XYZ file of C-alpha atoms in Angstrom:
452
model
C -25.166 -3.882 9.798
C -23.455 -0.289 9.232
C -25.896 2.283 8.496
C -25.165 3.608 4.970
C -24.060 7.299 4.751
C -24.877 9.931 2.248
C -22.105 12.232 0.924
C -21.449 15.260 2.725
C -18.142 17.393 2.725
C -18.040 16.621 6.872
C -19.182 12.839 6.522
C -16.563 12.422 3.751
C -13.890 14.043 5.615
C -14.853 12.684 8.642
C -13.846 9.170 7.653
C -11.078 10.099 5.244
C -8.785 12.158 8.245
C -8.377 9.093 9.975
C -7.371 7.221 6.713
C -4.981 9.884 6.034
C -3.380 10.120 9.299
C -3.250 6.248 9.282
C -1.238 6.646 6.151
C 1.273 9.203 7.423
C 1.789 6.860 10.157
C 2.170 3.556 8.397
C 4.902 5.159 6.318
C 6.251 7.519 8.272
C 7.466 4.397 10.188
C 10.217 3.830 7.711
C 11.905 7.205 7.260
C 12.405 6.625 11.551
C 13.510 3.653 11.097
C 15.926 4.919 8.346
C 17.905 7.067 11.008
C 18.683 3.380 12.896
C 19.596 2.304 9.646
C 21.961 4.460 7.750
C 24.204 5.046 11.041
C 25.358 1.363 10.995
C 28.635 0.279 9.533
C 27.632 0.768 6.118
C 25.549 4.425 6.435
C 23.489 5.212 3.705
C 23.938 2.317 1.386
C 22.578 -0.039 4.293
C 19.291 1.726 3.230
C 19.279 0.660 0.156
C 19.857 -2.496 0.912
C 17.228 -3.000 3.183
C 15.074 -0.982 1.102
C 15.473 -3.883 -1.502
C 15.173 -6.268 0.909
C 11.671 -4.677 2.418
C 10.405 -4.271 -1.529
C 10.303 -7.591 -2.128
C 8.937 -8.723 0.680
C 6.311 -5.960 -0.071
C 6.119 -7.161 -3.229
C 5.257 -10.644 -2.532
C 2.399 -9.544 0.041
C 1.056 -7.083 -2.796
C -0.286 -10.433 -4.145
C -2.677 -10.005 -1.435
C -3.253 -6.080 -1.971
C -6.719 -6.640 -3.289
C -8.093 -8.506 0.017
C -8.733 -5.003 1.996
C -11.307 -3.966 -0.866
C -12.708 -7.460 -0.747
C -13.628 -7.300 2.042
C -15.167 -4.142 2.330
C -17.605 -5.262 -0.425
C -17.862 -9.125 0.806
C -17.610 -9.070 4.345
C -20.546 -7.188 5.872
C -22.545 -9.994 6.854
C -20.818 -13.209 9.323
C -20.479 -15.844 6.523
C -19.070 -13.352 4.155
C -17.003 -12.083 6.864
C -16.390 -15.519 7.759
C -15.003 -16.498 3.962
C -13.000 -13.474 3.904
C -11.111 -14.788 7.092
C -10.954 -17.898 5.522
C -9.577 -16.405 2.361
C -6.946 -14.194 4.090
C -5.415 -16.975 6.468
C -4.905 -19.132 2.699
C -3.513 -16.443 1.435
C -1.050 -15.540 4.024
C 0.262 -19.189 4.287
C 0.966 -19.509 0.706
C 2.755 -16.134 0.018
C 4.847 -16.246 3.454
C 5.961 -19.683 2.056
C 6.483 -17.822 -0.918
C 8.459 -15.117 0.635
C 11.272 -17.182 2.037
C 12.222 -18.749 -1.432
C 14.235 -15.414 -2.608
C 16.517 -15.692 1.045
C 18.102 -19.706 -0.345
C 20.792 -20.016 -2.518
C 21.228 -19.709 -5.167
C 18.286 -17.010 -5.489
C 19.318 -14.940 -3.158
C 22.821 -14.629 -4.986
C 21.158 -14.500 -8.297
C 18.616 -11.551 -7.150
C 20.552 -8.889 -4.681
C 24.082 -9.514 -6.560
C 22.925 -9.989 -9.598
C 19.642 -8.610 -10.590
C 20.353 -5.573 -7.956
C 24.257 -5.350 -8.451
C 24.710 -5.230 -4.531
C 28.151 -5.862 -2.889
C 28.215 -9.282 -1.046
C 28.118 -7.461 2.022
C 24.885 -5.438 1.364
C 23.494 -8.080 -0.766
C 23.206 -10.057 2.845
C 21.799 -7.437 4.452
C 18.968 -7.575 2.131
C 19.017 -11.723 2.397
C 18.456 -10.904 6.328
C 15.934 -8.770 6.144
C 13.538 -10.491 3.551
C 14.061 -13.926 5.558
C 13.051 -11.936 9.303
C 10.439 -9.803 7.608
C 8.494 -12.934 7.510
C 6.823 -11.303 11.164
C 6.054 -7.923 9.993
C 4.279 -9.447 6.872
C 2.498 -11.618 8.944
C 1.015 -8.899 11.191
C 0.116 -7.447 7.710
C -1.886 -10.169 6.488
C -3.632 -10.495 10.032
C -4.885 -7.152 10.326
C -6.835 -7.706 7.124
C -9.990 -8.885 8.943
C -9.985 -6.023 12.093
C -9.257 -3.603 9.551
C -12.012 -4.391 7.239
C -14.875 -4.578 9.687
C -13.751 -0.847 11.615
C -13.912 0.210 7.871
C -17.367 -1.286 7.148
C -18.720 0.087 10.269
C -17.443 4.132 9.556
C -14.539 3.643 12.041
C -11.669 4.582 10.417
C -10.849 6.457 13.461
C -10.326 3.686 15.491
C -7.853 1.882 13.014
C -6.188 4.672 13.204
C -5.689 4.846 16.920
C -4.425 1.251 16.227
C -2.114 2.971 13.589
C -0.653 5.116 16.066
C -0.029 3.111 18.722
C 2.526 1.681 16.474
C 4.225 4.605 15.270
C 4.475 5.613 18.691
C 6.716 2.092 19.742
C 8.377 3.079 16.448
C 9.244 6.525 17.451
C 10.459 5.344 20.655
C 12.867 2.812 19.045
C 14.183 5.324 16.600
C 14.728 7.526 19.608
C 16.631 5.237 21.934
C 18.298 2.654 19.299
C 20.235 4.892 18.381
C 21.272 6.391 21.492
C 22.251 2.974 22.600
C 24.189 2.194 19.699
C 21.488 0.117 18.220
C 21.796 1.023 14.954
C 22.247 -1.267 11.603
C 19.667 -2.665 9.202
C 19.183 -5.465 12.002
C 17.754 -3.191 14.453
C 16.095 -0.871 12.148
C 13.910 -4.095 11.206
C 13.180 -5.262 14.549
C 11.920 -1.470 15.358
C 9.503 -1.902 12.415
C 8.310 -5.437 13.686
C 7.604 -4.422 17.140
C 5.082 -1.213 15.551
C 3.299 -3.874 13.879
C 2.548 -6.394 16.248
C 1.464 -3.771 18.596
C -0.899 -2.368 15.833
C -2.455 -5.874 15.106
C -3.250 -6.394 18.832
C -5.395 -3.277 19.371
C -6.736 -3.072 15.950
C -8.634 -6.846 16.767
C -9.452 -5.245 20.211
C -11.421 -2.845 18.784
C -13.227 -4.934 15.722
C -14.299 -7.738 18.592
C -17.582 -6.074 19.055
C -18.494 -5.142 15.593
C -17.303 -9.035 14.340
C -19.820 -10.153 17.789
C -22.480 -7.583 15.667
C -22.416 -9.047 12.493
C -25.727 -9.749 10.780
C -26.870 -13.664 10.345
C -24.635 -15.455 12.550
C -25.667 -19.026 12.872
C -28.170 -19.909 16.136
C -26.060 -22.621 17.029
C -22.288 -22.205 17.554
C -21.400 -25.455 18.195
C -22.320 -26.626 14.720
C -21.026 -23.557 12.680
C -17.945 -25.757 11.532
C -20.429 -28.069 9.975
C -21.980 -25.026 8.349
C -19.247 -23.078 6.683
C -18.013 -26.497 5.686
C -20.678 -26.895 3.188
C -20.365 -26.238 -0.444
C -22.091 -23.020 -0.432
C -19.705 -21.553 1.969
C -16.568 -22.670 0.008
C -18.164 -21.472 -2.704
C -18.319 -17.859 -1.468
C -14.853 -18.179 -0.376
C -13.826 -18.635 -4.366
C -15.948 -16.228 -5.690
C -13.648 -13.854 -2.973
C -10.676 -14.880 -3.981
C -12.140 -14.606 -8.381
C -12.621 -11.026 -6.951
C -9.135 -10.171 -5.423
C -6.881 -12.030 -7.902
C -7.096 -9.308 -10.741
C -6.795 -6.573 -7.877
C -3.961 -8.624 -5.812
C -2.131 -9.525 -9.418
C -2.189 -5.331 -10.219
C -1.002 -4.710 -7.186
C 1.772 -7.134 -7.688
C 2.707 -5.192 -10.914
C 2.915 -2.613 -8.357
C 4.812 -3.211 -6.683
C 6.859 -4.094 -9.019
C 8.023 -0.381 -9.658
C 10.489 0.463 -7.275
C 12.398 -2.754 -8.708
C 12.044 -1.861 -12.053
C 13.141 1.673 -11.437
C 15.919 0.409 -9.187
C 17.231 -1.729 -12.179
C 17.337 1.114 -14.086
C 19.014 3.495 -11.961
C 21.827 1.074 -10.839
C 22.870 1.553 -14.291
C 23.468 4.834 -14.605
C 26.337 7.193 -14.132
C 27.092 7.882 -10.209
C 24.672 4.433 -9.528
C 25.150 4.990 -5.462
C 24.202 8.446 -5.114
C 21.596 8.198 -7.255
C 19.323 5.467 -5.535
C 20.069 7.116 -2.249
C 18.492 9.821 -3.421
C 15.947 7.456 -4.695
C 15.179 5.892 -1.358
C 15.512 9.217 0.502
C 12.589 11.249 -1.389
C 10.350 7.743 -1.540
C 10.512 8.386 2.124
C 8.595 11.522 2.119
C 6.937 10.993 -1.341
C 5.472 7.880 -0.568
C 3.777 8.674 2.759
C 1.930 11.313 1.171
C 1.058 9.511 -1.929
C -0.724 6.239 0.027
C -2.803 8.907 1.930
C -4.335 10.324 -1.476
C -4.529 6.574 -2.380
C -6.637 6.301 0.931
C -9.498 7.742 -1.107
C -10.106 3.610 -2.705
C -11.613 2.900 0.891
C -13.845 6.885 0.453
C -14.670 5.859 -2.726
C -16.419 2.304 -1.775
C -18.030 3.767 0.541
C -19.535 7.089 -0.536
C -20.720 5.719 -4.249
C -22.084 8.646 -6.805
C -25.450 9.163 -5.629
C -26.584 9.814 -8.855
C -25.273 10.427 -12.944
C -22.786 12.620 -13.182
C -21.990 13.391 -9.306
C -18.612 14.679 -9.206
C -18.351 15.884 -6.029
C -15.816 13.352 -4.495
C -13.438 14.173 -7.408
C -13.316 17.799 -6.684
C -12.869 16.503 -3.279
C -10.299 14.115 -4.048
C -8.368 17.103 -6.103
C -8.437 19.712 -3.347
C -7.006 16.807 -1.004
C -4.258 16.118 -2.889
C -3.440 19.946 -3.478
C -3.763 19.937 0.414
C -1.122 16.911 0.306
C 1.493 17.908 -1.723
C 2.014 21.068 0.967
C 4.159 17.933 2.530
C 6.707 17.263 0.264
C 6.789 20.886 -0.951
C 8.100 21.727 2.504
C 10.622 19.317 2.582
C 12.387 20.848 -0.421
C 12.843 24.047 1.753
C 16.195 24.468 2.939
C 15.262 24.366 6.768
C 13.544 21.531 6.710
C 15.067 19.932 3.724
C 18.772 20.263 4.440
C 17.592 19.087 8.038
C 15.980 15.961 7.254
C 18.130 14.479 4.213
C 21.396 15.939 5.679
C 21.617 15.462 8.999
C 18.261 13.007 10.476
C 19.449 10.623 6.910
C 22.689 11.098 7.007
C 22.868 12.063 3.093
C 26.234 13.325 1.654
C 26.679 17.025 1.219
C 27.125 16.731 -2.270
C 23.654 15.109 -3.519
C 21.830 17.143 -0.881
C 20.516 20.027 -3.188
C 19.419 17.533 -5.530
C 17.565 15.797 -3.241
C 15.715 18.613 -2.281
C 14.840 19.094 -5.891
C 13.322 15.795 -6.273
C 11.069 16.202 -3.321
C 10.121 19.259 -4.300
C 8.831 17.890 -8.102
C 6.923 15.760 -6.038
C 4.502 17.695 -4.467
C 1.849 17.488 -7.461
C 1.981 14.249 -7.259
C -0.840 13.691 -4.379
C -3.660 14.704 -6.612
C -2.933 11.874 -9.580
C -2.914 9.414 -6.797
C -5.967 10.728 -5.244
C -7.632 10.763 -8.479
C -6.851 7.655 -9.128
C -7.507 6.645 -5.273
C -11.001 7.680 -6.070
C -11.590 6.031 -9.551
C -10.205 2.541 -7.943
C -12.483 2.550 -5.307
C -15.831 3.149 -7.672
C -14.318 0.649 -9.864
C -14.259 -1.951 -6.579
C -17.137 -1.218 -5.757
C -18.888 -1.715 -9.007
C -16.957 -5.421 -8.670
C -14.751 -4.601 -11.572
C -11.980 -5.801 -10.387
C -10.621 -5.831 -14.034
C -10.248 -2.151 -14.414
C -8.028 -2.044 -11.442
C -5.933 -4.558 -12.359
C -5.880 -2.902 -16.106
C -5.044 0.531 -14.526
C -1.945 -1.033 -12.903
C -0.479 -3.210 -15.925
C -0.965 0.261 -17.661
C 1.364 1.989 -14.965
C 4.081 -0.641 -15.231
C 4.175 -0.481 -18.392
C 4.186 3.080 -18.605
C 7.108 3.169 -15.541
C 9.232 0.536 -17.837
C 8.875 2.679 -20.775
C 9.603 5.426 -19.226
C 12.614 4.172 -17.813
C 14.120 2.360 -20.860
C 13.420 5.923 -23.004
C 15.150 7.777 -20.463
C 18.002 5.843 -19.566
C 19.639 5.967 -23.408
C 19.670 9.353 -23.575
C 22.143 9.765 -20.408
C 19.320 11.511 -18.482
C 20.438 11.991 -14.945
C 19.022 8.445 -12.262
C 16.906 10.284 -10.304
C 15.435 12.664 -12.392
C 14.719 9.245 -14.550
C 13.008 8.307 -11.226
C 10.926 11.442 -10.901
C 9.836 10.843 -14.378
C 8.701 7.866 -13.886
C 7.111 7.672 -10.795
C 4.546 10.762 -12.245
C 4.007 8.983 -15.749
C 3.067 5.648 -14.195
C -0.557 6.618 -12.118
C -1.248 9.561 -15.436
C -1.369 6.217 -17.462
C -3.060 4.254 -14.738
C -5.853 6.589 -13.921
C -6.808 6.700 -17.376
C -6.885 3.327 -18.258
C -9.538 2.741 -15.152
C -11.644 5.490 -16.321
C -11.450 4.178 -20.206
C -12.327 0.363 -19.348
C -15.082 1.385 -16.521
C -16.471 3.231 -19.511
C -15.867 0.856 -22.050
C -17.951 -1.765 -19.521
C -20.735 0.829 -19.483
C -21.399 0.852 -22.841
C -21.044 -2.907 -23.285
C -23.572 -3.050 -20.398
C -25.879 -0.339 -21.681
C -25.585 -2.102 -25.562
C -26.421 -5.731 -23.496
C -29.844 -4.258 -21.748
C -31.249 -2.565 -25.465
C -30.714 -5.712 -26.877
C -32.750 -7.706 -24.553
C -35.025 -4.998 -24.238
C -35.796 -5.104 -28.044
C -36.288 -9.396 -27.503
């Protein structure tokens, strides 16, 4: 079993570097890709399209966002790790099953031309790339189990050579697609699948020997089906999946957000230009963002050591300062007018604003690491139900948001800005107010049956 490591500033950052860079190159797969995609027949728009099309599929495997964290608390010995595979390889049947509903008519009609008021043209594009995203979501689901035991055993680094093997093939593709006159949402997708299943292969090379490691593995191989078969097994298996469905549910509602705030932006004056400007700053944004959201996997594993230990929040503060350098930069004319202009192919006449945007996203890193931080004690402490209250609070405060904004004729993407910085404000405190809510409730429970 992993030895268990005390917080230091090197130990912490250490394990977190590899996280982060893991993060940059998980997303920073899709603003490459986006130069394959918006120099097809339909330039910039395509992106939106596909970006709709890639939400929900992302949507749909958000309900299995909670399984990473479940099995960093569950799978550290070989039948836990065992019922985690289990649970993962359920999961993944049921929701790609789920995922190809959406793609058959009349759905598919009623959601991308109607819901999303796309053009039959683009609202196909999105059909196509839901239905063939079924492989990339699959490589998704698979690298659950790798992932989780380099993560259990301090080896974030690893994963994160695993990581970069696949934005390397990406890089590649984004380089000589285009070149070749590759270049639609068609080929930007099969770039993106090609990453992954790279990334799967060497992240289960390198968890092999930890898995073959694993603490109480049964004597006799041969009859381990006859062993995990029992009752007790299946057993731990539910009380898995009792612990990710609040977390996988909230992250559902997550994922949620983009669509909401697409629905609301479609509807407002100059619809196109403002989701591409959407899309286009989500691009940086959200690279940045999921690495201060990388601080859930710190968090479970560098617990307070003792009341009151703070020390990973200043931490998680001064890393998302350190973040939001990122998207800062990218409102600078060099790099700015660079990137959205020329690499993205945005028109002349939204590029200032786009630059803006990005630019009143650089604070955002440090409420997602905050929140990053408070997720993963909450996890760890197996209160699943704070997370998942923490992300029905930023929903809800991304819909209101929205729907206040959009009557007043405020500008689409500044109503996107808005609400992409109230939503994790809301959700951060809502974790922090039921965690402490559950502490006194526990703390009221043990003076009560101390007094009997």
């Amino acid at each position: 079993m992993a030895e268990i490591r005390r917080f230091g500033v090197w130990n912490v950052t250490r394990f977190y570097i590899p996280l982060l860079l893991q993060a940059f190159s998980q997303s920073l797969t899709y603003p490459l890709v986006a130069g394959i995609v918006t120099h097809g027949a339909f330039g910039v728009n395509a992106l939106t399209a596909f970006s709709q099309g890639q939400m929900i599929m992302f949507m749909i495997g958000a309900l299995g966002g909670g399984l990473v964290m479940t099995g960093m608390v569950f799978a550290r010995t070989w039948y836990g790790y065992v019922s985690f595979r289990r649970l993962n390889a359920i999961m993944m049947a049921v929701l790609l099953a789920l995922q190809v509903v959406p793609t058959i008519a009349p759905f598919n009609r009623w959601l991308f031309e109607g819901f999303f008021a796309l053009p039959p043209e683009l609202a196909e594009t999105a059909r196509w790339t839901l239905l063939f995203g079924i492989v990339m979501q699959a490589s998704f689901f698979l690298r659950n189990v790798p992932m989780v035991v380099l993560f259990n055993n301090y080896e974030s680094g690893k994963a994160n050579m695993a990581t970069l093997a696949r934005i390397v093939v990406t890089l590649c593709c984004a380089t000589v697609f285009p070149k070749l006159g590759w270049v639609s949402a068609y080929w930007g997708l099969l770039a993106l699948t090609l990453g992954t299943c790279l990334e799967l292969l060497v992240t289960w090379l390198y968890a092999r020997p930890y898995v073959a490691a694993l603490p109480n593995q049964p004597v006799d191989p041969s009859n381990f089906k006859h062993q995990t078969s029992n009752i007790k097994h299946l057993s731990l298996t539910w009380e898995q999946f009792r612990f990710t469905l609040p977390l996988s549910l909230g992250g559902f509602l997550l994922m949620l957000s983009p669509l909401i705030i697409a629905a609301f932006v479609g509807r407002t004056e100059n619809a196109a230009d403002m989701l591409a400007i959407h899309y286009v700053t989500l691009g940086v944004a959200n690279p940045v963002s999921y690495a201060a959201l990388k601080l859930q996997a710190v968090s479970i594993q560098f617990q307070p050591e003792y009341e009151g230990d703070k020390r990973l929040l200043v931490y998680s503060v001064f890393a998302g300062l350190c973040l939001g350098v990122i998207p800062f930069a990218f409102s600078l004319p060099v790099i700015g007018n660079w990137y959205f202009g020329h690499y993205q192919n945005v028109p002349a006449r939204i590029l200032d604003t786009a630059r803006l945007a990005i630019g009143i996203y650089s604070l955002i890193t440090v409420i997602h690491a905050i929140r990053g931080r408070i997720e993963g004690i909450a996890a760890a402490r197996k209160r699943p139900n704070a997370v998942m209250a923490g992300q029905i609070f930023y929903t809800v405060g991304l819909f209101m948001t929205c729907a206040i904004l959009l009557p007043l004729g405020c500008a689409g993407w500044s109503i996107a800005v808005s609400a992409v910085y109230v939503a994790p404000v809301v959700a951060t405190i809502a974790i922090y107010t039921t965690l402490h809510f559950a502490q006194r409730s526990c703390s009221r429970s043990l003076n009560t049956a101390s007094r009997h």
